[in-house]
Short mmCIF file of C-alpha atoms and ligand atoms in Angstrom, two decimals:
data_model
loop_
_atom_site.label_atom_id
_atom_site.label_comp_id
_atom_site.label_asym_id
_atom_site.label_seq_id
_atom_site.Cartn_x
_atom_site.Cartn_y
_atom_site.Cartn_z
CA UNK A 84 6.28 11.68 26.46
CA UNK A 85 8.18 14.23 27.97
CA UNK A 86 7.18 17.91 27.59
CA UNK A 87 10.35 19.19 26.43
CA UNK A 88 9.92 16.77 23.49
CA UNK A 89 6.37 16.96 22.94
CA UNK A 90 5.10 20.27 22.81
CA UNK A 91 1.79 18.66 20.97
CA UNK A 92 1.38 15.92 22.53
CA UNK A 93 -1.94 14.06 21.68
CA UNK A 94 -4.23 12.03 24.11
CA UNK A 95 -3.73 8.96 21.79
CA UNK A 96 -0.05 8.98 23.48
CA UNK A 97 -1.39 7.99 26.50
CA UNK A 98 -3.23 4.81 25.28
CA UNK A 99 0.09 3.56 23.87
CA UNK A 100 0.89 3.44 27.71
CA UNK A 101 -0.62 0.34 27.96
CA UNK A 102 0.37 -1.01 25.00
CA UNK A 103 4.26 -0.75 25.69
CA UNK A 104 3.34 -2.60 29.33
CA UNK A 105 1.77 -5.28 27.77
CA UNK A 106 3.52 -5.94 24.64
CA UNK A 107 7.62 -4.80 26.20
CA UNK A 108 7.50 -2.00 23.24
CA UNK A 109 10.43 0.95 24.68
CA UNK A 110 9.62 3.99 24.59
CA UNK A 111 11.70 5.81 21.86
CA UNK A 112 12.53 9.16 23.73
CA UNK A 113 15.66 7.55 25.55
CA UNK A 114 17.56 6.73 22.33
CA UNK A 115 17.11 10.49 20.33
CA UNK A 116 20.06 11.53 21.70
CA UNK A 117 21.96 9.01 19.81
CA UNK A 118 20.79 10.67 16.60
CA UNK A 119 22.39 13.70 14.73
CA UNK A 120 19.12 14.91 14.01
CA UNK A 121 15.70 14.41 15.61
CA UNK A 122 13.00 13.45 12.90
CA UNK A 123 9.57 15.34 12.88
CA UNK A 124 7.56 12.42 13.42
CA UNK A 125 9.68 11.74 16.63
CA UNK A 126 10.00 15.33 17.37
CA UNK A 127 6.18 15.98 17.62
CA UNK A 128 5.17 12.40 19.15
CA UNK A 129 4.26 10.29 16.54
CA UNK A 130 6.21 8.08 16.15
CA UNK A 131 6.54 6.68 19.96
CA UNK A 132 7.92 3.81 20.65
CA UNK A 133 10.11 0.74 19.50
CA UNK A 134 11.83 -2.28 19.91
CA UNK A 135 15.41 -2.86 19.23
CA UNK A 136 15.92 0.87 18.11
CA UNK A 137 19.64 1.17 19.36
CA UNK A 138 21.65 -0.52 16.96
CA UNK A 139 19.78 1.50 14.04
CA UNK A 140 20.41 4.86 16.05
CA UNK A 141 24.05 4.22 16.74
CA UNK A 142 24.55 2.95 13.12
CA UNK A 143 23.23 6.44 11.82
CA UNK A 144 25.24 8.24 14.18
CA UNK A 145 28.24 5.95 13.57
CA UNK A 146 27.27 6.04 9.43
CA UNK A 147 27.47 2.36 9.91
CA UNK A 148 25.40 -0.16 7.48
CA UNK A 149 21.69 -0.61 8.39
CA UNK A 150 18.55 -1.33 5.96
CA UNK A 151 15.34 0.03 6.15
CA UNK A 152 12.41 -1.55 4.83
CA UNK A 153 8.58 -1.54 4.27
CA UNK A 154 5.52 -3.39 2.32
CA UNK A 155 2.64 -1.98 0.87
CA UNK A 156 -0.48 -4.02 0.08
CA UNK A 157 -1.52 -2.78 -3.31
CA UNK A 158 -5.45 -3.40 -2.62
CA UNK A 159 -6.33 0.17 -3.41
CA UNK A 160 -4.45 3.51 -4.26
CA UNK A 161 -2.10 5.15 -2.41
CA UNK A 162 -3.49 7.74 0.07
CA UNK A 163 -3.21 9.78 3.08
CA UNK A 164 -2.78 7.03 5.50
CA UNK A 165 0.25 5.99 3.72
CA UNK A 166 2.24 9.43 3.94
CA UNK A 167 3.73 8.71 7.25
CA UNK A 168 5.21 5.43 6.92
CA UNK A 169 6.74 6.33 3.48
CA UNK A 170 8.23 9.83 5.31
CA UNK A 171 9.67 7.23 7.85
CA UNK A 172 11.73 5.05 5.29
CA UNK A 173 12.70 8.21 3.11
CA UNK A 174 14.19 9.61 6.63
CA UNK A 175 16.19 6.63 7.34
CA UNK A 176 17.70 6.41 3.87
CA UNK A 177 18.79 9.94 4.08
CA UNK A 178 20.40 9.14 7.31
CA UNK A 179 22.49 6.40 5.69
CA UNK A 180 20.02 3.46 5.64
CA UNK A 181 20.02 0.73 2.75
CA UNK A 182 16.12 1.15 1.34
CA UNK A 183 14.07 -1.68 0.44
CA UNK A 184 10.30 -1.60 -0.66
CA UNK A 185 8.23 -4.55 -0.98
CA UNK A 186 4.76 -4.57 -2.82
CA UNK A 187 2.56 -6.74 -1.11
CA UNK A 188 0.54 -8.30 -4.36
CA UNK A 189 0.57 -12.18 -3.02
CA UNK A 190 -1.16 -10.37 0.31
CA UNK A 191 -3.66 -8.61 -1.81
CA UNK A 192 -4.55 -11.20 -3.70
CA UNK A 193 -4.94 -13.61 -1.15
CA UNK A 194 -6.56 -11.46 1.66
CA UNK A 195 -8.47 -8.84 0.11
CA UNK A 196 -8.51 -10.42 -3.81
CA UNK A 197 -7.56 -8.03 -5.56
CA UNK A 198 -6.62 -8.86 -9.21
CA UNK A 199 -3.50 -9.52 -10.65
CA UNK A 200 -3.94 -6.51 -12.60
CA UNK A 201 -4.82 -4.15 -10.73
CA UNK A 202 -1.97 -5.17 -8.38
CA UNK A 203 0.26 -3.94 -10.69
CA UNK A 204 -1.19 -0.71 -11.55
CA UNK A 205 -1.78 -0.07 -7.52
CA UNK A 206 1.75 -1.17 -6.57
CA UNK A 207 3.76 1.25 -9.32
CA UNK A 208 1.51 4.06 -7.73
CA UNK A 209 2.28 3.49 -4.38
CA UNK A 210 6.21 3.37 -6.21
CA UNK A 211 5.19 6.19 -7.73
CA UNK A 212 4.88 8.20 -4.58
CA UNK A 213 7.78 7.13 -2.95
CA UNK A 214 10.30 8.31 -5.39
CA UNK A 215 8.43 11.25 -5.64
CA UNK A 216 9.12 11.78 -1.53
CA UNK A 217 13.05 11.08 -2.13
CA UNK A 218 13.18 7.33 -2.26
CA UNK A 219 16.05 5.37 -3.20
CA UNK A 220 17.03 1.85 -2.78
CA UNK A 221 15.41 -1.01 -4.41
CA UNK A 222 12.30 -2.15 -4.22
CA UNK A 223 10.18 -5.63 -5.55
CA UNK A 224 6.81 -7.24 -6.15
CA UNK A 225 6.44 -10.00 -3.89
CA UNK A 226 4.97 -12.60 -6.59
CA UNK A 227 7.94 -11.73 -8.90
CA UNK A 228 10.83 -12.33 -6.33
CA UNK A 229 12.20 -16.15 -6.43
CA UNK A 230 14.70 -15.21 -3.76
CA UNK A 231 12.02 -14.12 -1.24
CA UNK A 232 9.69 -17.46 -1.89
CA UNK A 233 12.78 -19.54 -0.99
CA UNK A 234 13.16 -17.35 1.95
CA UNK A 235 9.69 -17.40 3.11
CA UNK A 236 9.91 -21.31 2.55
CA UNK A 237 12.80 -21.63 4.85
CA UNK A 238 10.62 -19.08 6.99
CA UNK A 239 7.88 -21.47 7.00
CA UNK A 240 10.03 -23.89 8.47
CA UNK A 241 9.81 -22.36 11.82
CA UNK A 242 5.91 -21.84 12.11
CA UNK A 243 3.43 -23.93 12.41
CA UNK A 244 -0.58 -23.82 12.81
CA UNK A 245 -0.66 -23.37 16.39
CA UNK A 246 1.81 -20.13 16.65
CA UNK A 247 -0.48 -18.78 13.72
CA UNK A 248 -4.01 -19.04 15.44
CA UNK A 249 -2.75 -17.49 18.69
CA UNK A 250 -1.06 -14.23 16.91
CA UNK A 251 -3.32 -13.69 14.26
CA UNK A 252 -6.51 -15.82 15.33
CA UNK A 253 -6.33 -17.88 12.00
CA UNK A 254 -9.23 -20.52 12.20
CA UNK A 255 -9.56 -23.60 10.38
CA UNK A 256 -11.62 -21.57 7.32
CA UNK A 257 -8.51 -19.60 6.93
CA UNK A 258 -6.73 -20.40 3.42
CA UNK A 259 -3.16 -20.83 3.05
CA UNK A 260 -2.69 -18.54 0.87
CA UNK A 261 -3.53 -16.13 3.73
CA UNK A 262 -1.07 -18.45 5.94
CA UNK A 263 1.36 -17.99 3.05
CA UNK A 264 1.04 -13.73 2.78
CA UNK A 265 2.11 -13.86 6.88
CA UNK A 266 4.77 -16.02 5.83
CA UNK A 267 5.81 -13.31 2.96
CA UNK A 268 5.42 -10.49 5.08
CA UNK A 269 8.22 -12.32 7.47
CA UNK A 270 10.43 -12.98 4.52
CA UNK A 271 9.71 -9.28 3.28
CA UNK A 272 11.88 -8.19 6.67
CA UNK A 273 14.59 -10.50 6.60
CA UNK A 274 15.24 -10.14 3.00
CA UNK A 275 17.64 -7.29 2.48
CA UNK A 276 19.96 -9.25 4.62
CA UNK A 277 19.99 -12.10 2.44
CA UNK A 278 19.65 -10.01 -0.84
CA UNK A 279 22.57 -8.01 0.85
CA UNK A 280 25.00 -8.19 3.90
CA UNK A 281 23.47 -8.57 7.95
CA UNK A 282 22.68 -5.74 9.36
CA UNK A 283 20.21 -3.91 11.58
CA UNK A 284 16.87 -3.95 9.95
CA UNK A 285 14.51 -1.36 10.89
CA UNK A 286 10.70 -1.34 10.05
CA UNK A 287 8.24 1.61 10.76
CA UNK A 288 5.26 0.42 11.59
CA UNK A 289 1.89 1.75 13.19
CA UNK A 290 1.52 0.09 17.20
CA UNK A 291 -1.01 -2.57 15.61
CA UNK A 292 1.73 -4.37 13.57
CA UNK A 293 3.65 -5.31 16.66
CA UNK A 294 2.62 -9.55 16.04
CA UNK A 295 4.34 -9.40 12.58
CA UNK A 296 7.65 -7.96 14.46
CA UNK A 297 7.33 -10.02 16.62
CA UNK A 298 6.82 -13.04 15.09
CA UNK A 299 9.73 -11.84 12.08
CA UNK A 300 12.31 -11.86 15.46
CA UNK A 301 11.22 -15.32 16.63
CA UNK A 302 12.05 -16.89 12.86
CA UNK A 303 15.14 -14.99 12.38
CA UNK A 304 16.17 -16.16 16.04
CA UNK A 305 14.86 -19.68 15.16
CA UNK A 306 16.69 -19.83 11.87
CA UNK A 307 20.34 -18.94 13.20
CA UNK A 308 23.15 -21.33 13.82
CA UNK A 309 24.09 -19.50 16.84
CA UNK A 310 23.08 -18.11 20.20
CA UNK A 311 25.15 -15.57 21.58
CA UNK A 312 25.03 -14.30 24.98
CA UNK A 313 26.90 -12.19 27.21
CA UNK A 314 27.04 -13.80 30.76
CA UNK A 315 28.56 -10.42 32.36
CA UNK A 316 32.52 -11.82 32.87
CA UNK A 317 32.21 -13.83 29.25
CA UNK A 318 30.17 -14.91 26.32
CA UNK A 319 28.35 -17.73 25.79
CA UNK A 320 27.95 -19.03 22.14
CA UNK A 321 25.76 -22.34 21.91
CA UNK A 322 24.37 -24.27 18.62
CA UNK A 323 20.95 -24.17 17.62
CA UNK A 324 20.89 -25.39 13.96
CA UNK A 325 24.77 -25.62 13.66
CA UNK A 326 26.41 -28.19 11.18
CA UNK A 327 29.07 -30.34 12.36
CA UNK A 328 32.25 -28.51 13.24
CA UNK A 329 30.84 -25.32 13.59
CA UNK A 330 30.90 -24.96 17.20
CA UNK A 331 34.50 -25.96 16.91
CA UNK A 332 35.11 -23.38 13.96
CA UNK A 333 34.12 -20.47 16.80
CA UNK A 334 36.39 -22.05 18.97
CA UNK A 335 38.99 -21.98 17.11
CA UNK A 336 38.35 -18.70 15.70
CA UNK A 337 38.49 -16.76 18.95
CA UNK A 338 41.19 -16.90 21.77
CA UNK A 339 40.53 -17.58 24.80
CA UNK A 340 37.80 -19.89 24.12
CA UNK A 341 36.42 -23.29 26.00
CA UNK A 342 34.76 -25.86 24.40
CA UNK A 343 32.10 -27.87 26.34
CA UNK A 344 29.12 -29.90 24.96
CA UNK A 345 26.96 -27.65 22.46
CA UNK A 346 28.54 -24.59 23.82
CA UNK A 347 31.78 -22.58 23.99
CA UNK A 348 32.71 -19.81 26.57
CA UNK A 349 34.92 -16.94 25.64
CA UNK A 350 36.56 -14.79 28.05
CA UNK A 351 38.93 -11.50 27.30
CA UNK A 352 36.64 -11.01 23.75
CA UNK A 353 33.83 -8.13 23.91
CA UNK A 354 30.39 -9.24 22.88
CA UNK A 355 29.78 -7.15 19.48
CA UNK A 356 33.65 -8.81 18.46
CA UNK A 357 32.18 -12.72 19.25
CA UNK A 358 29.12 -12.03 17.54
CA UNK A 359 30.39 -10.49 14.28
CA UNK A 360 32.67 -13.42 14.13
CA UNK A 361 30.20 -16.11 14.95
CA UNK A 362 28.29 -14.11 12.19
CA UNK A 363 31.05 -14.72 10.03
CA UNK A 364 31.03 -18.32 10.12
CA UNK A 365 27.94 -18.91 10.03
CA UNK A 366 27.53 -17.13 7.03
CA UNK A 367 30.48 -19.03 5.63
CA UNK A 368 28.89 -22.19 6.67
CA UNK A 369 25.51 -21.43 4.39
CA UNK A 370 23.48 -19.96 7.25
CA UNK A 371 21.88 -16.19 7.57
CA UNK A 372 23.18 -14.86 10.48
CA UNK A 373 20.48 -12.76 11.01
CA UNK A 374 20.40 -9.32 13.09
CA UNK A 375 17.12 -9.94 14.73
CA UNK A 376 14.90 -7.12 13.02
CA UNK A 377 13.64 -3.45 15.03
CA UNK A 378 10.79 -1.64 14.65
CA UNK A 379 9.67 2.08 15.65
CA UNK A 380 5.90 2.57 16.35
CA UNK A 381 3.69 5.53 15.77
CA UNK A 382 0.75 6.48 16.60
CA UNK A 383 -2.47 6.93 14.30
CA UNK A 384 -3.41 10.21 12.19
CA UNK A 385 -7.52 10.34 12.74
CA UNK A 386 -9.82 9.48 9.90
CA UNK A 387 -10.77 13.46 8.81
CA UNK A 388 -14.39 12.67 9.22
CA UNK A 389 -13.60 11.40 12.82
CA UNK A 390 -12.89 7.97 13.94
CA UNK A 391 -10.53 5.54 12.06
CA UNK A 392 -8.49 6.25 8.52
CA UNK A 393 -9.02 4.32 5.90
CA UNK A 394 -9.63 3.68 2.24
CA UNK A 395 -13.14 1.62 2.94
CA UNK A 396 -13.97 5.33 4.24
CA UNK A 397 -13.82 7.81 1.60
CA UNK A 398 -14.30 10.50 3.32
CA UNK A 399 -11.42 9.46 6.07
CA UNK A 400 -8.62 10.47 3.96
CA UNK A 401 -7.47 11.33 0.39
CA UNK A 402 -5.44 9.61 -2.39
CA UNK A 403 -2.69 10.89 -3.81
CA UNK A 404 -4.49 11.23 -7.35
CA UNK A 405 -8.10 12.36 -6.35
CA UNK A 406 -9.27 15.35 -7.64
CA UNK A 407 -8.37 18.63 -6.16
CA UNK A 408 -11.79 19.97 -5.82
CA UNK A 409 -13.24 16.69 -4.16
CA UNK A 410 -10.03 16.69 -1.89
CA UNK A 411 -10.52 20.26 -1.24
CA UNK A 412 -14.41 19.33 -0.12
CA UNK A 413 -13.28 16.44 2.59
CA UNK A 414 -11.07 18.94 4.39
CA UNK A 415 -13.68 21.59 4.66
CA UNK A 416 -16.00 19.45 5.76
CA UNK A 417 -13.74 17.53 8.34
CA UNK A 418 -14.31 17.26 11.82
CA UNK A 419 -12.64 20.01 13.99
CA UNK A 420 -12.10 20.72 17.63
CA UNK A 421 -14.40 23.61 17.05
CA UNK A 422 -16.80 24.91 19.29
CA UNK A 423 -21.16 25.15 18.33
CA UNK A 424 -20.86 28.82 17.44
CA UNK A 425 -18.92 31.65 16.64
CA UNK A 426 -18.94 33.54 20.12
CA UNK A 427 -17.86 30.43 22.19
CA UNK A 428 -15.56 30.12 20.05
CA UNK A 429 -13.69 33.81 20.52
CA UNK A 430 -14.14 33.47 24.04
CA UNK A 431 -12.86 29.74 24.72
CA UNK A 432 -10.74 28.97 22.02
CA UNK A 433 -10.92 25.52 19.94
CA UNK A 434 -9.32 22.44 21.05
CA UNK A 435 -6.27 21.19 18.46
CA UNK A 436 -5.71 18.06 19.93
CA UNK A 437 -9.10 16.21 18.87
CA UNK A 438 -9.44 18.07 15.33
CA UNK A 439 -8.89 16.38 12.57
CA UNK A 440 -7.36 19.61 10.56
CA UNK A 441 -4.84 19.98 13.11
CA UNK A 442 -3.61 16.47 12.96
CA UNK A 443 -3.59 16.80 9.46
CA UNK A 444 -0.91 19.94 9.92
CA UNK A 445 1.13 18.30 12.20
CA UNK A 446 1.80 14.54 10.98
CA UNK A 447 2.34 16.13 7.67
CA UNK A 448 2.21 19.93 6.19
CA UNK A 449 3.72 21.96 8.54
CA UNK A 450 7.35 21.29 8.61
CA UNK A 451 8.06 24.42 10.40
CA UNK A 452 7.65 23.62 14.08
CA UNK A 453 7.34 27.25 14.68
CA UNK A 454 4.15 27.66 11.99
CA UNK A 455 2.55 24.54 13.88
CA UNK A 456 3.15 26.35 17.29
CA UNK A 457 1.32 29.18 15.84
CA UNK A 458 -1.50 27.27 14.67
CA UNK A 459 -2.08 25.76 17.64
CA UNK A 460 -2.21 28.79 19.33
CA UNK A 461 -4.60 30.45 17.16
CA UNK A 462 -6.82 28.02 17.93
CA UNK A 463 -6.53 27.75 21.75
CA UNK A 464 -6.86 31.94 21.91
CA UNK A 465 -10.22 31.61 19.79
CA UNK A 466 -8.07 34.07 17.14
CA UNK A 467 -9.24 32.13 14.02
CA UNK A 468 -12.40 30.70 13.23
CA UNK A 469 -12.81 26.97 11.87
CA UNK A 470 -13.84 27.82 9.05
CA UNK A 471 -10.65 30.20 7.63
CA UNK A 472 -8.36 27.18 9.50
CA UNK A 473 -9.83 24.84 7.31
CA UNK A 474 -9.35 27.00 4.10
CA UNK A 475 -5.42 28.25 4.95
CA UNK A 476 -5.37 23.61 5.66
CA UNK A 477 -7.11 22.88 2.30
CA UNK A 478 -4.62 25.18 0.68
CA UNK A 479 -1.83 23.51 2.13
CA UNK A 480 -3.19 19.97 1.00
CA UNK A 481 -3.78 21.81 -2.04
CA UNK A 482 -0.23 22.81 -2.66
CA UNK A 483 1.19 19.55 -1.44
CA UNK A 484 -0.75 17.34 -3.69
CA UNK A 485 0.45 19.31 -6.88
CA UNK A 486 3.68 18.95 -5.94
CA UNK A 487 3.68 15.58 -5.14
CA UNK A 488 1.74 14.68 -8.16
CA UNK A 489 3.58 16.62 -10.66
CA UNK A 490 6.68 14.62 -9.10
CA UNK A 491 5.29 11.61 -9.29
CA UNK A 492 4.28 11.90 -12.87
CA UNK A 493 8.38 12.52 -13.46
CA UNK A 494 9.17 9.27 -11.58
CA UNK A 495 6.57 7.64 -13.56
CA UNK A 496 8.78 5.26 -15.80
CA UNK A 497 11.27 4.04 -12.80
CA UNK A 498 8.33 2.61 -10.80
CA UNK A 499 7.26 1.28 -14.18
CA UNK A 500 10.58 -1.07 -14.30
CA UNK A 501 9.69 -2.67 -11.46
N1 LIG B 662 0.97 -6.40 5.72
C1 LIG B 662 1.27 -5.02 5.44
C2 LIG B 662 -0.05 -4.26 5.25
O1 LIG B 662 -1.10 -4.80 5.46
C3 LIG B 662 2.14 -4.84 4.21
C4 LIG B 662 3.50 -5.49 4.31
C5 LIG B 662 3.94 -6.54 3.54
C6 LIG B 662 4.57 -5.11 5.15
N2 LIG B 662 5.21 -6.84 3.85
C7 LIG B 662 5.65 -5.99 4.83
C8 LIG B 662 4.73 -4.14 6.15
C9 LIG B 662 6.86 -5.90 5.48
C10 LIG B 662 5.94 -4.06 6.81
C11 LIG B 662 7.00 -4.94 6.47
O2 LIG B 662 -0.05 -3.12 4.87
FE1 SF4 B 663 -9.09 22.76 14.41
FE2 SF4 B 663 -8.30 25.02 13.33
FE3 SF4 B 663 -10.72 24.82 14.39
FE4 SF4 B 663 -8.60 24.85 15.95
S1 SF4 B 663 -9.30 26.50 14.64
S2 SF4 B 663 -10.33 23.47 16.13
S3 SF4 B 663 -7.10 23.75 14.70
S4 SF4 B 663 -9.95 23.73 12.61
#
């Protein structure tokens, strides 16, 4: 990332490095000038890269129709690690963007078997939450939505065994039920264009979710009538999985237009114009046509004992309900970029980057840039010892959580109707 961008730039951006080379995930920097206002998460290097990110930036900027969407896998209560991703959808609706939630019960139950019950109770929590953080749009169980099992059916059409193994490593001993939650998860994205009109689909994700992107594009590619390309001096539209007549409907539909076998060239028509019209029909003819989906990818907030967030370690992170006092305990005891004593640390300073408490102010309570600034230099100048960082941090968390939870508890009976 750029300095002028990321004035707190973390080592973990440089990892991601290799990631974008291997995987063809863009950098995100390019596109923020497209948008009327840079997000924090993007603003403080975060949120790094992403696929297909244009047409969602130029539909906020142009207030153009785009959805925004997400799954949850209710397998445990909503904590920490899920802050980010909710921030990321709330952002996008307030820039214009169509909101759609899924919770991910048929994935819980089939890959970490969690009950039926508890499903429910998990996935009006994690609802909970994000009304609580400004959420609006509509939102679904996935074992209660007929419209999405058809979808993911016609999904299913397009993948087989072989495609499974080699993105997800899925052996013979995996069940289908597992097969069928990947299947879901792919339906999950595509469905607020069937639900609703096409449109440019964006889904924040964290860098490891790149197969399910992935994979979502090749379906919704696989499952249009259509392929549309622009040869430079015309387009090219050929059939895929077109029903008799359609080619000639496009044809006919746009001047200028020659018909050969399986394709038809068009010449004098811009690109976006032949695609929203082969759209168009297609639509009319009882197919999707699909905007392939787009993704932005952050980067990881550190477990606050060090190493990897998550709910299997407690100590990692926080839920949204746990007691103040035992929340209050993790941060002061969380791992810090501290130095062995006192002295040392007035004369060199701490280092932000690898502590856990300074991560913890920067992905998510300090919204000031200028406050996080300060922070960080406190630290670096050895002005402030771990110890009073970690207490001015746990009253932060402090204040945050009864907020959050005291908002949540008003939101209560709308996540409830779900
Ligand atoms: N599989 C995701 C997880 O493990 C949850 C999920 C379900 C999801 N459907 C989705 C994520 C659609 C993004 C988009 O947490
Ligand atoms: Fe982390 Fe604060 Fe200590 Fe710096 S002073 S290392 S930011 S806890």
């Amino acid at each position: 990332m750029p300095e002028a961008l990321d004035p707190w730039a973390n080592s973990q951006a440089i990892d991601t490095r290799r990631l974008f080379e291997e995987f063809g995930i863009e950098p995100i920097e390019p596109l923020i000038d497209l948008l009327p206002e840079v997000p924090p998460f993007v603003r403080r290097g975060i949120v790094v890269g992403q696929r297909d990110y244009e047409p969602i930036a130029t539909a906020i900027r142009d207030h153009r129709p785009f959805h925004v969407l997400t799954g949850f896998m209710p397998s445990g209560r909503p904590h920490l690690g899920h802050l980010l991703v909710m921030r990321e959808v709330v952002w996008h609706v307030r820039q214009g963007g169509h909101g759609m939630i899924a919770i991910a019960d048929r994935e819980a139950h089939a890959v970490r078997g969690t009950t039926w019950d508890d499903c429910e109770r998990y996935g009006r929590d994690y609802l909970a939450a994000l009304y609580a953080l400004g959420f609006t749009g509509e939102v679904y169980f996935q074992s209660r939505n007929n419209a999405l099992k058809d979808l993911a059916f016609e999904a299913a059409t397009r993948v087989n065994f072989s495609a499974l193994t080699a993105i997800y490593g899925f052996a013979p001993e995996t069940t289908l039920a597992h097969a069928m939650s990947v299947i879901t998860q792919v339906a999950d994205i595509l469905y607020p264009q069937v639900s609703g009109e096409p449109a440019p689909t964006v889904v924040p994700v964290g860098l490891d979710q790149d197969p399910h992107i992935r994979l979502t594009r090749d379906v919704a590619n696989a499952l249009r009538f259509f392929r549309v390309e622009n040869r430079g001096d015309h387009v090219s539209v050929r059939t895929r999985n077109a029903p008799d007549g359609a080619l000639q409907a496009v044809a006919h539909a746009l001047p200028g237009s020659k018909a050969y076998q399986g394709h038809v060239d068009i010449r004098g028509v811009p690109h976006p114009v032949v695609e929203e019209v082969v759209r168009g029909i297609e639509r009319e003819l009882g197919g999707f046509g699909f905007f392939l989906p787009s993704a932005t990818y952050h980067t990881f907030m550190p477990g606050l004992s060090g190493g990897k967030m998550s709910s299997s370690i407690p100590d990692s992170s926080f839920g949204f309900r746990e007691p103040p006092a035992a929340v209050r305990k993790k941060v002061m005891r969380a791992l810090t970029g501290g130095r062995t004593t006192l002295e040392e640390q007035r004369l060199l300073g701490g280092e932000p980057d690898p502590c856990t408490v300074y991560e913890l102010n920067r992905f998510h309570l300090c919204e000031d840039d200028g406050e996080l600034a300060k922070i960080r230099a406190r630290c670096i100048a050895g002005e402030i010892t771990c110890g009073a960082c970690k207490k001015e941090t746990a009253d932060r968390v402090e204040t945050f959580l009864a907020d959050l939870r005291e908002r949540m508890d008003a939101v209560e009976h709308i996540a409830n109707e779900a």
